[in-house]
Each structure stands twice: as C-alpha cells, then as structure tokens.
Amino acid sequence: LKSFATGFVQKLREDVTMASEAAPEAAAEAPEWDVDEIIERADELLADTERMELAICDSEDAAAIGANATEQLLLYLLLDRLEEARFLWRRTPAEARDASADLRAAWEVAKGLWRRDDVPAALRLLETREAWAAPPLEPLVRAVAAEVRENELDLIGTVYSTVALATVAEYLSLDEQAALAACRARGWGFDAADATVLPEPPPPDDAPEDLDGLERIKHLASIVTQLSS
C-alpha cells in the first residue's frame, strides 16, 4: 500500500510538471465555465484541487500552493463544507497564505460563513472585491455567492411563515427588488400591503426523517440560532 501511494504521488507530481510546462498553450485553450457549470461540476472540480494539493504539498512554490488552496477553499464553501475549509486553511503553509491575497480574502469569507456573525458581509466581499474579477476565480466566486444565498433562503423558508421583505434583503445582501425576485423564483407569496414575504419550507432533504419530537425541536432551534446569530 505504501509503495502504491508513493508511486501515485510521484505520478501526480510528474503531471503537475508537465501541466506547468504546457501552461502557456493550455491557457489559450482553457474553457470559460459559467456559474451553472461550476455548481454542477463542483465535486469534480474539488477532487481536482485536492489531488493537486497532494501533488504539490512538498513544493517550494508558495504562489502555486496558494492559488490552488484558494480555489479549493472556495469550492468547499460552494459545497457548504465549512469544516473542511477550516482544516484546509490550517494545513496550508504560512508562506502560501502570505503569498496569496486571494486566499486570505477567501478565508475571510469562510470565517463569516462559519461563525454566521455577518453573512451579508461575506457576500459583499465575494461580490465587491475587485481582485476576484478575473478567471478562473470570477465565475467560481459568483457561484459561491449564489449558493450562499440559496442556503440562506432555505433557512428563511424553514424558520419563517411570514417575514419582512427588508429582512430577507438584509440576509441576502440584496436590494429589496432583487430579494423579492429571489423569493418569487421559489414560488413564495408576497403581501404588498405590508411588504411581507410568505416563505415556504424547502423539501425535507436535509433534515433526517427519523428525528423524534425533541430532536426535531433541537434541529429547528439550531436553524433559528443560525439566522439570528
């Protein structure tokens, strides 16, 4: 098993070397992925970055390690795997963190999502930081922001039967018109008289079906805590 792992890592490193030498030609032919493609292929893309992390872990190229870690961390956020994002940050060498402003910014986003102390601020950082506005990060960052908003809408739909449109807009870091459009995309009602949204809960895919009464209460309480923190 050890010899297999050693051979596997060596092969990955050879692939990295070959890819690096071919980078100028490959860059011109690299596909431009849109947000929907990234969301659909997130698991596959994450696996690629995890393999790359293993392949270059002993490299002295801090910039390359930092660039790969940035994409990997953003993909963890896209997939709502926040614990793994934390572990990635911890094991990334300090030199790579220092070499990558993108990685440090992605970590600021991760902290906001993990702590839930200011999710709107995390969304604003994703959408207003000018350095994101270049491939390959630009569409990936937009995909993360889209999925964060979907997760927030899931929480709102789980907790509230009625909620002010202004509150939804605040949670989503959107203006009220855009927030209302997001709610209507889910088929939620809207009472224009008092600017109140009528959410509906998401399909019960995330909550285990075998929870008893007390466990269901605890599950709901944890969601309320996430929204109110």
Short mmCIF file of C-alpha atoms in Angstrom, two decimals:
data_model
loop_
_atom_site.label_atom_id
_atom_site.label_comp_id
_atom_site.label_asym_id
_atom_site.label_seq_id
_atom_site.Cartn_x
_atom_site.Cartn_y
_atom_site.Cartn_z
CA LEU A 1 0.00 0.00 0.00
CA LYS A 2 2.82 2.41 0.88
CA SER A 3 4.61 1.75 -2.39
CA PHE A 4 1.36 2.30 -4.29
CA ALA A 5 0.78 5.65 -2.53
CA THR A 6 4.37 6.72 -3.23
CA GLY A 7 4.01 5.86 -6.90
CA PHE A 8 0.67 7.65 -7.10
CA VAL A 9 2.06 10.86 -5.62
CA GLN A 10 5.09 10.69 -7.92
CA LYS A 11 2.79 10.34 -10.94
CA LEU A 12 0.77 13.35 -9.79
CA ARG A 13 3.94 15.40 -9.44
CA GLU A 14 5.02 14.43 -12.94
CA ASP A 15 1.60 15.51 -14.20
CA VAL A 16 1.95 18.84 -12.42
CA THR A 17 5.36 19.39 -14.03
CA MET A 18 4.00 18.59 -17.47
CA ALA A 19 0.99 20.84 -16.93
CA SER A 20 3.22 23.68 -15.82
CA GLU A 21 5.40 23.38 -18.91
CA ALA A 22 2.31 23.38 -21.13
CA ALA A 23 0.59 26.21 -19.29
CA PRO A 24 1.03 28.97 -21.92
CA GLU A 25 -0.55 26.86 -24.66
CA ALA A 26 -3.26 25.48 -22.36
CA ALA A 27 -4.26 28.89 -21.10
CA ALA A 28 -5.27 29.99 -24.56
CA GLU A 29 -7.46 26.91 -24.96
CA ALA A 30 -8.91 26.82 -21.42
CA PRO A 31 -12.72 26.66 -21.41
CA GLU A 32 -14.67 29.53 -19.92
CA TRP A 33 -17.06 27.97 -17.45
CA ASP A 34 -20.22 29.67 -16.34
CA VAL A 35 -21.73 29.63 -12.87
CA ASP A 36 -24.20 26.82 -13.57
CA GLU A 37 -21.43 24.59 -14.92
CA ILE A 38 -19.29 25.19 -11.85
CA ILE A 39 -22.15 24.38 -9.49
CA GLU A 40 -22.98 21.23 -11.44
CA ARG A 41 -19.36 20.02 -11.51
CA ALA A 42 -18.29 21.28 -8.09
CA ASP A 43 -17.48 17.84 -6.69
CA GLU A 44 -15.34 17.01 -9.71
CA LEU A 45 -13.52 20.34 -9.56
CA LEU A 46 -12.90 19.94 -5.84
CA ALA A 47 -11.43 16.49 -6.38
CA ASP A 48 -9.02 18.01 -8.91
CA THR A 49 -7.82 20.62 -6.42
CA GLU A 50 -7.45 18.01 -3.69
CA ARG A 51 -5.28 15.90 -5.98
CA MET A 52 -3.25 18.96 -6.87
CA GLU A 53 -2.78 19.79 -3.19
CA LEU A 54 -1.32 16.35 -2.63
CA ALA A 55 0.90 16.63 -5.70
CA ILE A 56 2.47 19.98 -4.77
CA CYS A 57 2.50 19.69 -0.98
CA ASP A 58 6.31 19.48 -0.91
CA SER A 59 6.80 22.22 -3.48
CA GLU A 60 8.59 25.43 -2.58
CA ASP A 61 6.32 27.36 -4.93
CA ALA A 62 4.23 29.24 -2.38
CA ALA A 63 2.32 31.09 -5.09
CA ALA A 64 1.19 27.84 -6.74
CA ILE A 65 0.16 26.31 -3.42
CA GLY A 66 -1.75 29.47 -2.50
CA ALA A 67 -3.53 29.64 -5.86
CA ASN A 68 -4.66 26.02 -5.62
CA ALA A 69 -5.70 26.44 -1.99
CA THR A 70 -7.81 29.47 -2.95
CA GLU A 71 -9.81 27.51 -5.50
CA GLN A 72 -10.06 24.54 -3.14
CA LEU A 73 -11.31 26.67 -0.25
CA LEU A 74 -13.89 28.42 -2.43
CA LEU A 75 -15.13 25.05 -3.67
CA TYR A 76 -15.53 23.87 -0.08
CA LEU A 77 -17.64 26.98 0.54
CA LEU A 78 -19.65 26.31 -2.61
CA LEU A 79 -20.46 22.83 -1.32
CA ASP A 80 -21.16 24.15 2.21
CA ARG A 81 -18.31 22.04 3.62
CA LEU A 82 -17.17 24.68 6.07
CA GLU A 83 -15.33 22.38 8.45
CA GLU A 84 -13.13 21.15 5.63
CA ALA A 85 -12.46 24.74 4.60
CA ARG A 86 -11.18 25.43 8.12
CA PHE A 87 -8.90 22.40 8.04
CA LEU A 88 -7.55 23.44 4.64
CA TRP A 89 -6.65 26.89 5.95
CA ARG A 90 -4.90 25.37 8.97
CA ARG A 91 -2.75 22.99 6.93
CA THR A 92 -1.84 25.49 4.21
CA PRO A 93 1.74 26.71 4.81
CA ALA A 94 2.11 30.23 6.17
CA GLU A 95 4.28 31.12 3.17
CA ALA A 96 1.43 30.24 0.81
CA ARG A 97 -1.07 32.25 2.85
CA ASP A 98 1.26 35.26 2.77
CA ALA A 99 1.78 34.87 -0.98
CA SER A 100 -1.92 34.87 -1.87
CA ALA A 101 -4.19 37.82 -1.16
CA ASP A 102 -6.99 35.83 -2.82
CA LEU A 103 -6.56 33.01 -0.32
CA ARG A 104 -6.64 35.40 2.62
CA ALA A 105 -9.80 37.04 1.25
CA ALA A 106 -11.44 33.64 0.71
CA TRP A 107 -10.63 32.79 4.32
CA GLU A 108 -12.35 35.99 5.49
CA VAL A 109 -15.45 34.82 3.62
CA ALA A 110 -15.15 31.38 5.19
CA LYS A 111 -14.92 32.84 8.69
CA GLY A 112 -18.07 34.87 8.16
CA LEU A 113 -19.99 31.83 6.95
CA TRP A 114 -18.64 29.56 9.69
CA ARG A 115 -19.34 31.95 12.56
CA ARG A 116 -22.52 33.32 10.97
CA ASP A 117 -21.71 36.62 12.66
CA ASP A 118 -22.06 38.56 9.39
CA VAL A 119 -23.10 36.51 6.37
CA PRO A 120 -24.11 39.65 4.43
CA ALA A 121 -20.56 40.97 4.86
CA ALA A 122 -19.20 37.69 3.47
CA LEU A 123 -21.49 38.09 0.46
CA ARG A 124 -20.38 41.68 -0.06
CA LEU A 125 -16.73 40.61 -0.01
CA LEU A 126 -17.46 37.95 -2.61
CA GLU A 127 -19.19 40.44 -4.89
CA THR A 128 -17.26 43.67 -4.46
CA ARG A 129 -13.60 42.66 -4.16
CA GLU A 130 -12.12 43.81 -7.46
CA ALA A 131 -9.34 41.22 -7.49
CA TRP A 132 -11.90 38.43 -7.95
CA ALA A 133 -12.84 39.84 -11.36
CA ALA A 134 -10.61 37.57 -13.41
CA PRO A 135 -10.74 33.90 -14.41
CA PRO A 136 -10.67 31.33 -13.03
CA LEU A 137 -11.87 32.88 -9.77
CA GLU A 138 -14.55 35.24 -11.08
CA PRO A 139 -17.16 32.62 -12.06
CA LEU A 140 -16.27 30.47 -9.04
CA VAL A 141 -16.80 33.39 -6.67
CA ARG A 142 -20.14 34.17 -8.30
CA ALA A 143 -21.14 30.52 -7.88
CA VAL A 144 -20.24 30.63 -4.18
CA ALA A 145 -22.33 33.78 -3.67
CA ALA A 146 -25.29 32.18 -5.47
CA GLU A 147 -25.13 29.05 -3.32
CA VAL A 148 -24.74 31.04 -0.08
CA ARG A 149 -27.94 32.88 -0.96
CA GLU A 150 -29.72 29.62 -1.72
CA ASN A 151 -28.67 28.30 1.70
CA GLU A 152 -29.93 31.49 3.34
CA LEU A 153 -33.26 31.13 1.57
CA ASP A 154 -33.50 27.53 2.78
CA LEU A 155 -33.01 28.75 6.35
CA ILE A 156 -35.58 31.53 5.95
CA GLY A 157 -38.11 29.10 4.48
CA THR A 158 -37.55 26.69 7.35
CA VAL A 159 -37.91 29.24 10.15
CA TYR A 160 -40.43 31.84 8.97
CA SER A 161 -44.03 31.66 7.84
CA THR A 162 -44.02 35.44 7.30
CA VAL A 163 -41.06 37.80 7.20
CA ALA A 164 -40.50 41.39 6.17
CA LEU A 165 -39.04 41.82 2.70
CA ALA A 166 -36.47 44.19 4.19
CA THR A 167 -35.27 41.39 6.48
CA VAL A 168 -34.88 38.97 3.58
CA ALA A 169 -32.98 41.61 1.62
CA GLU A 170 -30.65 42.11 4.58
CA TYR A 171 -29.95 38.39 4.94
CA LEU A 172 -29.23 38.08 1.21
CA SER A 173 -27.25 41.34 0.90
CA LEU A 174 -29.53 42.42 -1.95
CA ASP A 175 -31.78 45.37 -2.61
CA GLU A 176 -35.46 44.69 -1.98
CA GLN A 177 -36.33 44.28 -5.65
CA ALA A 178 -33.67 41.62 -6.17
CA ALA A 179 -34.60 39.90 -2.90
CA LEU A 180 -38.25 39.78 -3.96
CA ALA A 181 -37.25 38.28 -7.31
CA ALA A 182 -35.30 35.56 -5.46
CA CYS A 183 -38.34 34.81 -3.29
CA ARG A 184 -40.71 34.68 -6.25
CA ALA A 185 -38.31 32.33 -8.04
CA ARG A 186 -39.08 29.89 -5.23
CA GLY A 187 -42.82 30.42 -5.60
CA TRP A 188 -43.13 32.31 -2.32
CA GLY A 189 -46.05 34.66 -1.80
CA PHE A 190 -45.78 38.37 -1.21
CA ASP A 191 -48.17 40.71 0.57
CA ALA A 192 -47.56 44.11 -1.00
CA ALA A 193 -49.74 45.87 1.56
CA ASP A 194 -47.20 45.41 4.33
CA ALA A 195 -44.18 44.32 2.24
CA THR A 196 -44.20 40.85 3.77
CA VAL A 197 -42.88 37.66 2.20
CA LEU A 198 -44.67 34.34 2.78
CA PRO A 199 -41.90 31.72 2.65
CA GLU A 200 -42.37 28.02 2.16
CA PRO A 201 -40.04 25.40 3.64
CA PRO A 202 -37.59 23.66 1.31
CA PRO A 203 -38.02 19.97 0.51
CA PRO A 204 -37.16 17.94 3.63
CA ASP A 205 -33.96 16.52 2.16
CA ASP A 206 -31.57 17.98 4.73
CA ALA A 207 -33.35 17.04 7.94
CA PRO A 208 -33.16 13.32 8.86
CA GLU A 209 -36.59 11.71 8.61
CA ASP A 210 -36.15 9.61 11.74
CA LEU A 211 -35.85 12.51 14.19
CA ASP A 212 -38.18 12.20 17.16
CA GLY A 213 -40.12 15.16 18.53
CA LEU A 214 -37.40 16.51 20.83
CA GLU A 215 -34.72 16.10 18.18
CA ARG A 216 -36.87 17.97 15.67
CA ILE A 217 -37.24 20.84 18.10
CA LYS A 218 -33.47 20.92 18.62
CA HIS A 219 -32.92 20.81 14.85
CA LEU A 220 -35.27 23.77 14.33
CA ALA A 221 -33.67 25.66 17.22
CA SER A 222 -30.25 25.28 15.64
CA ILE A 223 -31.57 26.81 12.40
CA VAL A 224 -33.15 29.72 14.26
CA THR A 225 -29.83 30.27 16.04
CA GLN A 226 -28.03 30.39 12.68
CA LEU A 227 -30.37 33.04 11.36
CA SER A 228 -30.35 35.17 14.50
CA SER A 229 -26.59 35.00 15.17
#
